[in-house]
Every structure is written in C-alpha cells, then in structure tokens.
C-alpha cells in the first residue's frame, strides 16, 4: 500500500486584526503594521478595543503570507507588531520577525513591561524568542492619566521605547538612542506647535 508523502511541518498561524502598509504612526519611516487579535490588558481609553477579543471571527494567516504582503511594498523599511497584544502570539510573530530581519527593522508594542515579559518568559519560551527577534520594544500599558499627544510613537508617558537587544544583554530596560525613534534630543517627543 502506498504511503502518503510526509508533509512539511505545519506553519504557525497568526490571528490578524488588521494589516497596514506605508504607516507613519507606529515607528519611524514608512512601515507595515501587523495588528494582532486578542489582548488581555483592557487598558481604559485603548484606541483599539475591537482587538481585545481572543475569540473574534478574524482572518487567520501565516508568517509566510505576511512576509509576502510586506515584501510587496516598495518603500516600507520597517515593520511594527501592534494589537491587540503581540506577546500573546509570540512564536508565530517570532517566526515572522526572523524572516524579515535584517532587511527590515522590526518593532513590537506590548502592554506588558519589559520586566513583566522576562517573568512571563519563564513559563512561555516563545516570549523570549520574540524578544530576541525584534529591534525595538515599546512597552507598558496605555495609562489614560499619563496620556500625552506630544509623545513620539507612544500614547502615555509610562511607556518606554527600548533597545530590545541591549535590554536583553543587560537584563534591564535600556532606552534606545536611535534618533529616528527618540528624536535628536533623545526625549521621544514631537516639538510643540509654535506660537504665531
Ligand atoms: S495593551 Fe494596547 S491593545 Fe491592549 S488594551 Fe492596552 S492599549 Fe489596548
């Protein structure tokens, strides 16, 4: 009797809330933004509450499919994972990030703090895989009382823009010094409007 050919290992899947090309709000330059579905944090004032439900009827895709969509863009040089909570789907996003680097700079938002992710990684190895696969981590929940419209790439001033490799190497949160992320003065704020 003929045996079926062994199939390739099944690719991991990503529950997708949305995908944007040419974004300018979630990191420097033109970027693709992968919005994942499902978030456990439920921050009051969240801009994307439709992404909270882990069981919502959304598109389910693969890292390979997203890589194809990203590579179809002409001008985008960065990719940002947003949400939802990217670290709730860490292995599939780590697969995608590994496919994309070093050609693209890869950033991820998270509602966890960096310290919280290190703790989570003790029981979920995928969390460490994703941390190791990205360049920038914008960490922490959105806190309405600390919201500030002049912040670069952040909603509230408790959030930090971290150099992920340096933070892992030092075992503590290390802010990025990349002026593309934090501005030439390193303050990660946009200039306030000038008085006329
Ligand atoms: S972590 Fe982000 S997506 Fe989740 S509730 Fe907070 S602001 Fe919304």
mmCIF file of C-alpha atoms and ligand atoms in Angstrom:
data_model
loop_
_atom_site.group_PDB
_atom_site.id
_atom_site.type_symbol
_atom_site.label_atom_id
_atom_site.label_comp_id
_atom_site.label_asym_id
_atom_site.label_seq_id
_atom_site.Cartn_x
_atom_site.Cartn_y
_atom_site.Cartn_z
ATOM 1 C CA UNK A 1 0.000 0.000 0.000
ATOM 2 C CA UNK A 2 1.302 3.433 -0.951
ATOM 3 C CA UNK A 3 2.112 5.732 1.920
ATOM 4 C CA UNK A 4 1.276 9.428 1.741
ATOM 5 C CA UNK A 5 4.352 11.642 1.392
ATOM 6 C CA UNK A 6 5.358 13.170 4.710
ATOM 7 C CA UNK A 7 4.027 16.714 4.827
ATOM 8 C CA UNK A 8 6.157 19.681 5.845
ATOM 9 C CA UNK A 9 5.705 20.775 9.443
ATOM 10 C CA UNK A 10 2.579 22.912 9.650
ATOM 11 C CA UNK A 11 3.318 26.603 9.758
ATOM 12 C CA UNK A 12 2.169 28.541 12.810
ATOM 13 C CA UNK A 13 -0.774 30.850 12.373
ATOM 14 C CA UNK A 14 -1.442 34.452 13.376
ATOM 15 C CA UNK A 15 -4.875 35.765 14.314
ATOM 16 C CA UNK A 16 -4.921 39.072 12.500
ATOM 17 C CA UNK A 17 -6.957 42.154 13.397
ATOM 18 C CA UNK A 18 -5.548 44.216 10.533
ATOM 19 C CA UNK A 19 -2.610 44.949 8.251
ATOM 20 C CA UNK A 20 -1.485 48.408 7.113
ATOM 21 C CA UNK A 21 1.110 49.424 4.554
ATOM 22 C CA UNK A 22 3.003 52.748 4.485
ATOM 23 C CA UNK A 23 2.157 53.594 8.123
ATOM 24 C CA UNK A 24 3.854 56.595 9.759
ATOM 25 C CA UNK A 25 2.356 56.481 13.275
ATOM 26 C CA UNK A 26 3.893 53.315 14.726
ATOM 27 C CA UNK A 27 7.592 53.956 14.286
ATOM 28 C CA UNK A 28 9.955 55.956 12.074
ATOM 29 C CA UNK A 29 9.887 55.892 8.294
ATOM 30 C CA UNK A 30 7.293 54.052 6.284
ATOM 31 C CA UNK A 31 6.275 50.829 7.955
ATOM 32 C CA UNK A 32 3.971 47.871 7.638
ATOM 33 C CA UNK A 33 1.890 47.395 10.759
ATOM 34 C CA UNK A 34 0.631 43.956 11.772
ATOM 35 C CA UNK A 35 -2.305 44.296 14.196
ATOM 36 C CA UNK A 36 -2.919 41.038 16.032
ATOM 37 C CA UNK A 37 -6.220 39.982 17.550
ATOM 38 C CA UNK A 38 -6.559 39.399 21.290
ATOM 39 C CA UNK A 39 -5.392 41.463 24.241
ATOM 40 C CA UNK A 40 -5.564 40.583 27.956
ATOM 41 C CA UNK A 41 -4.795 44.093 29.254
ATOM 42 C CA UNK A 42 -8.042 46.018 28.581
ATOM 43 C CA UNK A 43 -6.499 49.449 29.226
ATOM 44 C CA UNK A 44 -9.169 52.142 29.777
ATOM 45 C CA UNK A 45 -9.002 54.550 26.823
ATOM 46 C CA UNK A 46 -7.466 51.964 24.441
ATOM 47 C CA UNK A 47 -7.718 53.090 20.789
ATOM 48 C CA UNK A 48 -8.296 49.529 19.533
ATOM 49 C CA UNK A 49 -10.788 47.799 21.859
ATOM 50 C CA UNK A 50 -12.092 45.757 18.904
ATOM 51 C CA UNK A 51 -8.801 43.839 19.094
ATOM 52 C CA UNK A 52 -9.337 42.601 22.664
ATOM 53 C CA UNK A 53 -11.492 39.527 21.984
ATOM 54 C CA UNK A 54 -9.309 36.417 21.530
ATOM 55 C CA UNK A 55 -12.282 34.541 20.008
ATOM 56 C CA UNK A 56 -13.382 37.167 17.484
ATOM 57 C CA UNK A 57 -14.057 35.965 13.957
ATOM 58 C CA UNK A 58 -10.982 37.421 12.246
ATOM 59 C CA UNK A 59 -8.576 36.495 9.471
ATOM 60 C CA UNK A 60 -6.141 33.736 10.353
ATOM 61 C CA UNK A 61 -2.939 33.924 8.364
ATOM 62 C CA UNK A 62 0.662 32.699 8.425
ATOM 63 C CA UNK A 63 4.067 34.324 8.820
ATOM 64 C CA UNK A 64 4.868 33.426 5.186
ATOM 65 C CA UNK A 65 1.747 35.158 3.913
ATOM 66 C CA UNK A 66 2.531 38.287 5.908
ATOM 67 C CA UNK A 67 6.114 38.264 4.686
ATOM 68 C CA UNK A 68 4.804 38.175 1.103
ATOM 69 C CA UNK A 69 2.478 41.127 1.776
ATOM 70 C CA UNK A 70 5.294 43.088 3.423
ATOM 71 C CA UNK A 71 7.766 42.366 0.627
ATOM 72 C CA UNK A 72 5.215 43.570 -1.934
ATOM 73 C CA UNK A 73 5.544 47.071 -0.532
ATOM 74 C CA UNK A 74 8.079 49.227 -2.318
ATOM 75 C CA UNK A 75 9.069 51.927 0.165
ATOM 76 C CA UNK A 76 8.473 50.377 3.601
ATOM 77 C CA UNK A 77 11.648 49.749 5.580
ATOM 78 C CA UNK A 78 10.176 48.828 8.964
ATOM 79 C CA UNK A 79 7.568 46.501 10.395
ATOM 80 C CA UNK A 80 5.681 47.059 13.643
ATOM 81 C CA UNK A 81 3.668 44.484 15.569
ATOM 82 C CA UNK A 82 0.740 46.082 17.342
ATOM 83 C CA UNK A 83 -2.528 44.988 18.705
ATOM 84 C CA UNK A 84 -4.019 43.508 20.449
ATOM 85 C CA UNK A 85 -1.113 42.023 22.363
ATOM 86 C CA UNK A 86 1.697 40.699 20.155
ATOM 87 C CA UNK A 87 3.213 38.735 23.053
ATOM 88 C CA UNK A 88 0.034 36.653 23.257
ATOM 89 C CA UNK A 89 1.070 35.127 19.892
ATOM 90 C CA UNK A 90 4.829 35.151 20.367
ATOM 91 C CA UNK A 91 6.048 32.132 18.420
ATOM 92 C CA UNK A 92 4.312 32.942 15.142
ATOM 93 C CA UNK A 93 5.435 36.578 15.335
ATOM 94 C CA UNK A 94 8.987 35.475 16.150
ATOM 95 C CA UNK A 95 8.850 33.288 13.003
ATOM 96 C CA UNK A 96 7.788 36.359 11.010
ATOM 97 C CA UNK A 97 10.406 38.638 12.585
ATOM 98 C CA UNK A 98 13.135 36.092 11.834
ATOM 99 C CA UNK A 99 12.008 36.040 8.180
ATOM 100 C CA UNK A 100 12.154 39.848 7.999
ATOM 101 C CA UNK A 101 15.411 40.741 9.713
ATOM 102 C CA UNK A 102 17.870 42.189 8.956
ATOM 103 C CA UNK A 103 16.222 43.622 5.828
ATOM 104 C CA UNK A 104 13.503 45.344 7.880
ATOM 105 C CA UNK A 105 13.733 46.989 11.253
ATOM 106 C CA UNK A 106 11.198 45.200 13.433
ATOM 107 C CA UNK A 107 9.444 46.765 16.414
ATOM 108 C CA UNK A 108 6.744 45.492 18.729
ATOM 109 C CA UNK A 109 4.318 47.185 21.039
ATOM 110 C CA UNK A 110 3.271 45.384 24.200
ATOM 111 C CA UNK A 111 1.006 46.114 27.136
ATOM 112 C CA UNK A 112 3.451 44.236 29.360
ATOM 113 C CA UNK A 113 6.501 45.923 30.807
ATOM 114 C CA UNK A 114 9.904 44.572 29.786
ATOM 115 C CA UNK A 115 10.291 43.244 33.324
ATOM 116 C CA UNK A 116 6.878 41.579 33.087
ATOM 117 C CA UNK A 117 7.880 39.924 29.822
ATOM 118 C CA UNK A 118 11.040 38.487 31.402
ATOM 119 C CA UNK A 119 8.836 36.970 34.111
ATOM 120 C CA UNK A 120 6.360 35.642 31.537
ATOM 121 C CA UNK A 121 9.218 34.111 29.550
ATOM 122 C CA UNK A 122 9.980 31.813 32.491
ATOM 123 C CA UNK A 123 6.844 29.823 31.635
ATOM 124 C CA UNK A 124 6.368 30.794 27.955
ATOM 125 C CA UNK A 125 9.592 30.307 25.968
ATOM 126 C CA UNK A 126 8.039 31.935 22.902
ATOM 127 C CA UNK A 127 8.076 35.263 24.727
ATOM 128 C CA UNK A 128 11.875 35.182 24.893
ATOM 129 C CA UNK A 129 12.037 34.093 21.240
ATOM 130 C CA UNK A 130 10.027 37.131 20.203
ATOM 131 C CA UNK A 131 12.076 39.463 22.412
ATOM 132 C CA UNK A 132 15.230 38.133 20.754
ATOM 133 C CA UNK A 133 13.744 38.624 17.285
ATOM 134 C CA UNK A 134 12.969 42.346 17.426
ATOM 135 C CA UNK A 135 14.962 45.584 17.371
ATOM 136 C CA UNK A 136 12.656 47.854 19.376
ATOM 137 C CA UNK A 137 10.139 47.171 22.146
ATOM 138 C CA UNK A 138 7.601 49.859 23.068
ATOM 139 C CA UNK A 139 6.458 48.572 26.432
ATOM 140 C CA UNK A 140 3.791 49.152 29.040
ATOM 141 C CA UNK A 141 0.025 49.575 29.086
ATOM 142 C CA UNK A 142 -1.729 52.731 27.915
ATOM 143 C CA UNK A 143 -2.455 54.808 31.039
ATOM 144 C CA UNK A 144 -5.087 57.453 30.387
ATOM 145 C CA UNK A 145 -3.930 59.709 33.240
ATOM 146 C CA UNK A 146 -0.469 59.807 31.648
ATOM 147 C CA UNK A 147 -1.603 60.284 28.041
ATOM 148 C CA UNK A 148 0.286 62.963 26.097
ATOM 149 C CA UNK A 149 -0.349 63.860 22.458
ATOM 150 C CA UNK A 150 3.203 65.175 22.012
ATOM 151 C CA UNK A 151 4.863 61.829 22.622
ATOM 152 C CA UNK A 152 6.601 60.198 19.689
ATOM 153 C CA UNK A 153 5.174 56.761 18.914
ATOM 154 C CA UNK A 154 3.668 56.342 22.404
ATOM 155 C CA UNK A 155 0.278 57.092 23.883
ATOM 156 C CA UNK A 156 1.214 57.674 27.533
ATOM 157 C CA UNK A 157 4.454 58.652 29.222
ATOM 158 C CA UNK A 158 4.800 55.465 31.286
ATOM 159 C CA UNK A 159 5.588 53.655 28.037
ATOM 160 C CA UNK A 160 9.226 53.261 27.034
ATOM 161 C CA UNK A 161 10.969 52.850 23.672
ATOM 162 C CA UNK A 162 13.540 50.173 24.389
ATOM 163 C CA UNK A 163 16.519 48.796 22.508
ATOM 164 C CA UNK A 164 15.495 45.136 22.714
ATOM 165 C CA UNK A 165 18.940 43.532 22.135
ATOM 166 C CA UNK A 166 20.613 45.910 24.640
ATOM 167 C CA UNK A 167 17.867 45.346 27.217
ATOM 168 C CA UNK A 168 18.283 41.580 26.934
ATOM 169 C CA UNK A 169 22.086 41.841 27.091
ATOM 170 C CA UNK A 170 21.954 43.975 30.256
ATOM 171 C CA UNK A 171 18.928 42.286 31.843
ATOM 172 C CA UNK A 172 17.242 45.658 32.384
ATOM 173 C CA UNK A 173 15.188 48.099 30.341
ATOM 174 C CA UNK A 174 17.519 50.159 28.123
ATOM 175 C CA UNK A 175 16.058 53.064 26.153
ATOM 176 C CA UNK A 176 17.001 53.209 22.504
ATOM 177 C CA UNK A 177 19.300 56.074 21.479
ATOM 178 C CA UNK A 178 18.206 55.843 17.869
ATOM 179 C CA UNK A 179 17.190 59.421 16.952
ATOM 180 C CA UNK A 180 14.692 58.045 14.463
ATOM 181 C CA UNK A 181 12.765 56.720 17.475
ATOM 182 C CA UNK A 182 13.517 59.286 20.180
ATOM 183 C CA UNK A 183 14.439 62.435 18.235
ATOM 184 C CA UNK A 184 17.791 64.217 18.156
ATOM 185 C CA UNK A 185 17.408 65.311 21.795
ATOM 186 C CA UNK A 186 16.522 61.777 22.922
ATOM 187 C CA UNK A 187 13.277 62.947 24.538
ATOM 188 C CA UNK A 188 10.910 60.947 22.322
ATOM 189 C CA UNK A 189 8.567 63.908 21.975
ATOM 190 C CA UNK A 190 7.413 65.876 18.984
ATOM 191 C CA UNK A 191 8.013 69.617 19.054
ATOM 192 C CA UNK A 192 5.018 71.524 20.456
ATOM 193 C CA UNK A 193 3.262 73.772 17.924
ATOM 194 C CA UNK A 194 4.930 77.179 17.622
ATOM 195 C CA UNK A 195 3.002 80.248 18.807
ATOM 196 C CA UNK A 196 2.285 82.616 15.879
HETATM 197 S S1 LIG B 1 -2.264 46.826 25.598
HETATM 198 FE FE1 LIG B 1 -2.701 48.080 23.801
HETATM 199 S S2 LIG B 1 -4.316 46.978 22.656
HETATM 200 FE FE2 LIG B 1 -4.233 46.130 24.724
HETATM 201 S S3 LIG B 1 -5.788 47.277 25.851
HETATM 202 FE FE3 LIG B 1 -3.815 48.289 26.235
HETATM 203 S S4 LIG B 1 -3.706 49.886 24.659
HETATM 204 FE FE4 LIG B 1 -5.309 48.441 24.011
#
